[in-house]
Structures are given as C-alpha cells and as structure tokens.
Amino acid sequence: MAYSEPGSLQPLTVLRGESSLAFVPVKHPDNLARFEKDIWLRAVLTPDSGFSKAILELPTYMLGKVDIWFQTADGTVTHKQSGTYYPYVEREIRNAGVAFRMPDGKGHPIHVLMRIYTGAPVNFTALLWQEDAWQNYSHANRAWYGLFFGGMLALFVYNLFFAFSLKDTSFLYYVAYMACLALSVVLYSGLAEEFLWPQGKEVSWVLMVAALGSFFGVGFVNQFLDVRKRWNYLYLISTLVAGTGVLLGLGLTLDLQVLNVSFIVPLMHSILLLGPAYYLSVSVYSYLRGVRQARFLILGMSVLLGSLVLYYMATYGYLVHGFYLHHVLEMGLFSDALLLSLALSDRVKFLTEEKRALDRKYAEMQKQFSREMINIEEAEKKRHASILHDSVGHGLLVIKQQLDALTKDKAHSTMDHSIQALKKQCDDVMHEVRSLSHELHPHILSNLGLKAALESVLKRSLDPRGITWLANLEAAQGLPKAVETAIYRIVQEALSNIIKYASASEVFVSLERLHGGVNVAIKDDGNGFDTSESRGGLGLKMMKGHVELLSGTFHIESNRETGTVIHFYIPCPEG
C-alpha cells in the first residue's frame, strides 16, 4: 500500500509501476486510512486464489470513494467504482457494501489496483466470494437487517406509548436514543445510499447521528437514575461532554474547518466510547448505592460497550472481519435497546411497588389518624357524659328533693298539684339526661366490661318496645379496649337501626372467639332490605368504618322475608 495527494497520480501509471509511489506491505493496524489522502492498494491474484468468476468484497461500509482496476494477462484493464460518495445506482453490484465482480483471468494472474478515499479510519480484509456463497451471504444480510429494524420499530412504538401514557421523560430520552441508534445503522451500513440517496450524498451524517445518540443516551441515564438530584456535578460534566460531541459532529457534517479532521475524528470516537463508559460506571455506582432499577442499565451498557470495543478493534485491524463481527455493533445496539426497554419496564415495576408502599403507608396513617380521632371523640363523650351525669344530673336531683320537701310542707298544700307536675317533669328530664349520658359514654363498659354493657344496651333499647332478645356473650372477656369500644358502638348502632326500620320481634346477638379474633353476629327477624339496591346510610358506614380501622371484615345479609344479619370479624390476640 501507499499514499498520495488526492488526484495527483494517474491510475494507469501506478498500475504499470511507472509512478514514484513507494509501496510497502500492509501491516495491521499501522496502515490506517490517512485523511484527505488517496490510499493505494496493489495486489496480484494468482489462479490458486479461487478468483475465477468470483466477487471481491471490501467488508466495510465506511469508504467514501473506491476505484478499482483489474489488469488481465492480455493487458486488458477494467475500471470499476463504488463507495458512499459515488451514486449508488452506478454500482456494478447493487449492495449496501462495496463489492466488485472479478474478470475472468483464464488461468493467469490478475493485477489489482485500488484507490480509496475515506474520511474515517478503516482497516479491512478483502474477501473473495463464489457466486452461490455471495448470494447466500447477501440474503443473510437482508434477513438480519429486516429482523433488526423490525425489532427496533416494535421497541420504539412500545416505549413511545409508555412515554405519552406515563408522562415520564425517561421514555422520551430512550425513544430519541433508540431512534438515533437505528438511524446510525442505516447510515453506516450503506442502506442510506441504497434507499435514501441512490444518486449519491455529499456529506456523511454517521458521526453526527452517533453523537446525538450519545447525547440522548446520557440524558436518558441521567433522567432514569435522577443523577441531577443525586450528583449534580456528574450531570453537568456528562451533559457538557455529550454536547461537545454533538457540536463536533455538526462541524464535521457541515464541513466547518475549525479543527483538523485527523484530530476531530479520533476525538469523536473517544467521546462516543466515553458515553457507554459513563452509562456503565454511573449505573454500577447507583446500583451499589441501592438503586435496584439500575441493573438492566448495567447489562445494556456492558453489551453496548463490548460491541463498540469489538467494532473498533475490527476497524483498527486488531480483529479480522467475519459475518458476526461485521454486524457486532448492530447486535450490541439492539441488545442495548432491548435491555434498556426492560430497564424501563423494571422502572415501572419499582415505581408501582413504591406507589403501593406509599398507598399502604397512607392508608395506615389514615387509620391511625381515624383511631386517634375516635379516641379523642370517646374521651370528649366521656367528659360530656360526666358533666351531664355529675353536674346536670346532680342539680336535677337537688331540685327534685326540694320539691319533695315542699310536698311535705302543709303550708304549700294548695300548690301540691303543680309541685307533682314539676316532680314528674324533673323525673323525665333526669331520665333523658341519664340516657344521654349513657349514649355518650357507657360507664358500665368501663366499670363492668363488654358483656354487662351489651346486656344493658339490649335491655334499655329493646325491653321498652317489647322486642324479645337473646345474647351469647360469654366470649366477651379479655378483649382490647379499642375492640370492646368498637363492638359496643356497632351493636348500639345496629339496635338503633332495628328499632327505626326493621319492625322486628326478636333480636339475637352472638360473640365468639374465632381464628385469633372475635366474630360478632347481630340478627333480627324484621322486614329486611335488598342489599343490592341499598347504598347504606351513615350508620352502616360508621359500623363498617369501626371494623376496617381494626383491620377487620364487615358483611351484611338481608332480605325481606328472613330479616337481617350483620356479621363482622375483628382480629385480636387472645387474653
């Protein structure tokens, strides 16, 4: 191989060995493409090379201009051309890569001269294909790209849907990043010339799009791992470096002569390698700090970084091209896109778990608040009941005693009828005060326990109305105070509803210990109601609320023929 200034030498002169070029043996990876130079490659293919009716392929897409001359033994020279800077429609073999059909040497050696002009570092091993093998290879390439772009499109649509439905900017960064990955493959694989610019394109967008992909990738990782809040300095540095890569890529695309191309391209490659390195390092660090959702990021970035390393090793000549190595970057890009999609799904899972945990915490806080409110309410009721019983009740008792004294005084005998009326009114008021005091706070519950309090409320509520009742309350001993209060209030409210609405003649109350808790049933033989139509009044909601605050269950069975049964279960320890 040898180098010269672009357009300074006549190809036939070089082919005949009449130029001043000093050819040296190719030695990978020292003989990289030199920017803005004509690269000359010369070889002699002997008959045992297997070139008869063969296809010569340069298995790399990053070649701007490739001119090739074949000279057969009879002196005939055939010129062919390919490359991204030549129109695709002028290629002898319509393939995204660079390939030429060999002339028939008729058993004699063929002299081959190639002139290559490129804007990127390149090393390759030229391959000779037999026709059948070449066709199979071409079909395999087509099938691979079909699978690749089909999979990328599916991931794109899937995550774009989540981006808009969840309104999570991480998904938008990911979608933009993935679009850049797919577009990068279109550009560097030669498919852009085949489908987008068959007449040729003036500039290469490969590094620009790759830089944009790196920028969106950095944005994705920073957003996904919340780097800005955790480590703001990392966020600023990573964004600055990725933004610099975009500016350099833009300068190359627009051909801005700010810096030398031979300096910018290796710098761009370094920045593009720093991107995955940053993804990987910040993901590992986040995972070690307890951010579990970084696990798929670690896998994705590891695969991408590995594929980039292999790709550049092949580009710089440390590895020999093969089908899989030829597509290793695409495999890495797709694997990265798939794993990052799983990372986003993982993120949704973790966010859902966090939401559920917060919901549980909120529900527990709400329960605790309601318990405290009930405790405060019970304390206020107890205080007001004491005021009614001790102060108001005592005052009424004093008035009654004074009225009794007046009835014994003969001097006031003419007032006896009025005094008797006042005494009766005073008795009625005292009865109401005692009833109200008991409703506000059942002192008997505090003093004698739940069994006595329930029997008392059954007698006071049902006996005056002629309703027969039966109670099985032997298991009402040793219950926690909160459970006793809840059971008493629920039974009290249930009896109130029976009196108001049921027109019942019999009521049965049962309380039994069951499976580490207490099971209560309140049954009446009244006219019942249709539970499917009834939404439940304030009383039913109050009963259900008392049970749910203690993590219990509440259920009503009722129909118009057999009456109503209220079941509720409250878990509580024995003793």
PDB file of N, CA, C and O in Angstrom, residues 55 57 93 95 101 128-145 323-324 326-327:
ATOM      1  N   ILE A  55     -16.423 -12.769  -6.666  1.00  0.00           N
ATOM      2  CA  ILE A  55     -16.814 -11.400  -6.300  1.00  0.00           C
ATOM      3  C   ILE A  55     -15.866 -10.929  -5.209  1.00  0.00           C
ATOM      4  O   ILE A  55     -15.677 -11.602  -4.190  1.00  0.00           O
ATOM      5  N   GLU A  57     -15.072  -8.460  -2.289  1.00  0.00           N
ATOM      6  CA  GLU A  57     -15.789  -7.582  -1.348  1.00  0.00           C
ATOM      7  C   GLU A  57     -14.797  -6.928  -0.398  1.00  0.00           C
ATOM      8  O   GLU A  57     -13.864  -7.572   0.096  1.00  0.00           O
ATOM      9  N   ILE A  93     -22.512  -3.954  -8.596  1.00  0.00           N
ATOM     10  CA  ILE A  93     -23.280  -4.870  -7.751  1.00  0.00           C
ATOM     11  C   ILE A  93     -24.069  -4.018  -6.762  1.00  0.00           C
ATOM     12  O   ILE A  93     -23.483  -3.301  -5.948  1.00  0.00           O
ATOM     13  N   ASN A  95     -25.352  -3.438  -3.848  1.00  0.00           N
ATOM     14  CA  ASN A  95     -25.230  -3.958  -2.491  1.00  0.00           C
ATOM     15  C   ASN A  95     -24.844  -2.805  -1.585  1.00  0.00           C
ATOM     16  O   ASN A  95     -24.149  -1.873  -2.012  1.00  0.00           O
ATOM     17  N   ARG A 101     -17.338  -7.427  -9.273  1.00  0.00           N
ATOM     18  CA  ARG A 101     -17.258  -8.718  -9.952  1.00  0.00           C
ATOM     19  C   ARG A 101     -15.891  -8.840 -10.638  1.00  0.00           C
ATOM     20  O   ARG A 101     -15.472  -7.958 -11.383  1.00  0.00           O
ATOM     21  N   LEU A 128     -12.872 -12.832  -1.179  1.00  0.00           N
ATOM     22  CA  LEU A 128     -13.279 -13.352  -2.475  1.00  0.00           C
ATOM     23  C   LEU A 128     -14.421 -14.348  -2.262  1.00  0.00           C
ATOM     24  O   LEU A 128     -14.296 -15.295  -1.484  1.00  0.00           O
ATOM     25  N   TRP A 129     -15.550 -14.100  -2.942  1.00  0.00           N
ATOM     26  CA  TRP A 129     -16.734 -14.938  -2.803  1.00  0.00           C
ATOM     27  C   TRP A 129     -17.040 -15.648  -4.113  1.00  0.00           C
ATOM     28  O   TRP A 129     -16.991 -15.040  -5.181  1.00  0.00           O
ATOM     29  N   GLN A 130     -17.391 -16.913  -4.005  1.00  0.00           N
ATOM     30  CA  GLN A 130     -18.010 -17.575  -5.143  1.00  0.00           C
ATOM     31  C   GLN A 130     -19.466 -17.115  -5.242  1.00  0.00           C
ATOM     32  O   GLN A 130     -20.063 -16.685  -4.261  1.00  0.00           O
ATOM     33  N   GLU A 131     -20.050 -17.191  -6.438  1.00  0.00           N
ATOM     34  CA  GLU A 131     -21.370 -16.610  -6.696  1.00  0.00           C
ATOM     35  C   GLU A 131     -22.431 -17.140  -5.735  1.00  0.00           C
ATOM     36  O   GLU A 131     -23.191 -16.359  -5.138  1.00  0.00           O
ATOM     37  N   ASP A 132     -22.485 -18.453  -5.540  1.00  0.00           N
ATOM     38  CA  ASP A 132     -23.525 -19.034  -4.672  1.00  0.00           C
ATOM     39  C   ASP A 132     -23.347 -18.575  -3.223  1.00  0.00           C
ATOM     40  O   ASP A 132     -24.314 -18.205  -2.544  1.00  0.00           O
ATOM     41  N   ALA A 133     -22.116 -18.611  -2.786  1.00  0.00           N
ATOM     42  CA  ALA A 133     -21.849 -18.193  -1.410  1.00  0.00           C
ATOM     43  C   ALA A 133     -22.160 -16.705  -1.217  1.00  0.00           C
ATOM     44  O   ALA A 133     -22.683 -16.293  -0.176  1.00  0.00           O
ATOM     45  N   TRP A 134     -21.873 -15.907  -2.256  1.00  0.00           N
ATOM     46  CA  TRP A 134     -22.171 -14.477  -2.176  1.00  0.00           C
ATOM     47  C   TRP A 134     -23.688 -14.229  -2.079  1.00  0.00           C
ATOM     48  O   TRP A 134     -24.138 -13.397  -1.286  1.00  0.00           O
ATOM     49  N   GLN A 135     -24.462 -14.958  -2.858  1.00  0.00           N
ATOM     50  CA  GLN A 135     -25.916 -14.802  -2.820  1.00  0.00           C
ATOM     51  C   GLN A 135     -26.458 -15.182  -1.439  1.00  0.00           C
ATOM     52  O   GLN A 135     -27.317 -14.487  -0.879  1.00  0.00           O
ATOM     53  N   ASN A 136     -25.963 -16.275  -0.874  1.00  0.00           N
ATOM     54  CA  ASN A 136     -26.407 -16.684   0.473  1.00  0.00           C
ATOM     55  C   ASN A 136     -26.029 -15.628   1.511  1.00  0.00           C
ATOM     56  O   ASN A 136     -26.811 -15.310   2.418  1.00  0.00           O
ATOM     57  N   TYR A 137     -24.831 -15.109   1.349  1.00  0.00           N
ATOM     58  CA  TYR A 137     -24.354 -14.072   2.268  1.00  0.00           C
ATOM     59  C   TYR A 137     -25.221 -12.813   2.157  1.00  0.00           C
ATOM     60  O   TYR A 137     -25.611 -12.208   3.170  1.00  0.00           O
ATOM     61  N   SER A 138     -25.575 -12.423   0.936  1.00  0.00           N
ATOM     62  CA  SER A 138     -26.408 -11.231   0.723  1.00  0.00           C
ATOM     63  C   SER A 138     -27.800 -11.434   1.322  1.00  0.00           C
ATOM     64  O   SER A 138     -28.363 -10.528   1.964  1.00  0.00           O
ATOM     65  N   HIS A 139     -28.373 -12.622   1.131  1.00  0.00           N
ATOM     66  CA  HIS A 139     -29.693 -12.908   1.701  1.00  0.00           C
ATOM     67  C   HIS A 139     -29.650 -12.891   3.236  1.00  0.00           C
ATOM     68  O   HIS A 139     -30.587 -12.417   3.885  1.00  0.00           O
ATOM     69  N   ALA A 140     -28.574 -13.421   3.782  1.00  0.00           N
ATOM     70  CA  ALA A 140     -28.428 -13.414   5.245  1.00  0.00           C
ATOM     71  C   ALA A 140     -28.363 -11.979   5.782  1.00  0.00           C
ATOM     72  O   ALA A 140     -28.960 -11.653   6.820  1.00  0.00           O
ATOM     73  N   ASN A 141     -27.644 -11.111   5.029  1.00  0.00           N
ATOM     74  CA  ASN A 141     -27.583  -9.698   5.429  1.00  0.00           C
ATOM     75  C   ASN A 141     -28.967  -9.052   5.397  1.00  0.00           C
ATOM     76  O   ASN A 141     -29.361  -8.322   6.309  1.00  0.00           O
ATOM     77  N   ARG A 142     -29.723  -9.314   4.335  1.00  0.00           N
ATOM     78  CA  ARG A 142     -31.072  -8.754   4.217  1.00  0.00           C
ATOM     79  C   ARG A 142     -31.957  -9.225   5.369  1.00  0.00           C
ATOM     80  O   ARG A 142     -32.706  -8.446   5.964  1.00  0.00           O
ATOM     81  N   ALA A 143     -31.883 -10.513   5.648  1.00  0.00           N
ATOM     82  CA  ALA A 143     -32.704 -11.068   6.727  1.00  0.00           C
ATOM     83  C   ALA A 143     -32.325 -10.444   8.072  1.00  0.00           C
ATOM     84  O   ALA A 143     -33.195 -10.111   8.889  1.00  0.00           O
ATOM     85  N   TRP A 144     -31.021 -10.263   8.269  1.00  0.00           N
ATOM     86  CA  TRP A 144     -30.576  -9.670   9.525  1.00  0.00           C
ATOM     87  C   TRP A 144     -31.113  -8.252   9.690  1.00  0.00           C
ATOM     88  O   TRP A 144     -31.647  -7.898  10.756  1.00  0.00           O
ATOM     89  N   TYR A 145     -31.023  -7.437   8.653  1.00  0.00           N
ATOM     90  CA  TYR A 145     -31.494  -6.057   8.758  1.00  0.00           C
ATOM     91  C   TYR A 145     -33.012  -5.992   8.907  1.00  0.00           C
ATOM     92  O   TYR A 145     -33.544  -5.105   9.586  1.00  0.00           O
ATOM     93  N   PHE A 323     -18.890 -12.535   9.502  1.00  0.00           N
ATOM     94  CA  PHE A 323     -20.294 -12.106   9.442  1.00  0.00           C
ATOM     95  C   PHE A 323     -20.737 -11.524  10.780  1.00  0.00           C
ATOM     96  O   PHE A 323     -21.336 -10.439  10.841  1.00  0.00           O
ATOM     97  N   TYR A 324     -20.461 -12.240  11.860  1.00  0.00           N
ATOM     98  CA  TYR A 324     -20.930 -11.775  13.171  1.00  0.00           C
ATOM     99  C   TYR A 324     -20.167 -10.538  13.627  1.00  0.00           C
ATOM    100  O   TYR A 324     -20.751  -9.602  14.182  1.00  0.00           O
ATOM    101  N   HIS A 326     -18.885  -8.459  11.643  1.00  0.00           N
ATOM    102  CA  HIS A 326     -19.324  -7.420  10.718  1.00  0.00           C
ATOM    103  C   HIS A 326     -20.581  -6.718  11.256  1.00  0.00           C
ATOM    104  O   HIS A 326     -20.782  -5.518  11.028  1.00  0.00           O
ATOM    105  N   HIS A 327     -21.419  -7.464  11.974  1.00  0.00           N
ATOM    106  CA  HIS A 327     -22.674  -6.923  12.498  1.00  0.00           C
ATOM    107  C   HIS A 327     -22.647  -6.794  14.025  1.00  0.00           C
ATOM    108  O   HIS A 327     -23.694  -6.660  14.650  1.00  0.00           O
TER     109      HIS A 327
END
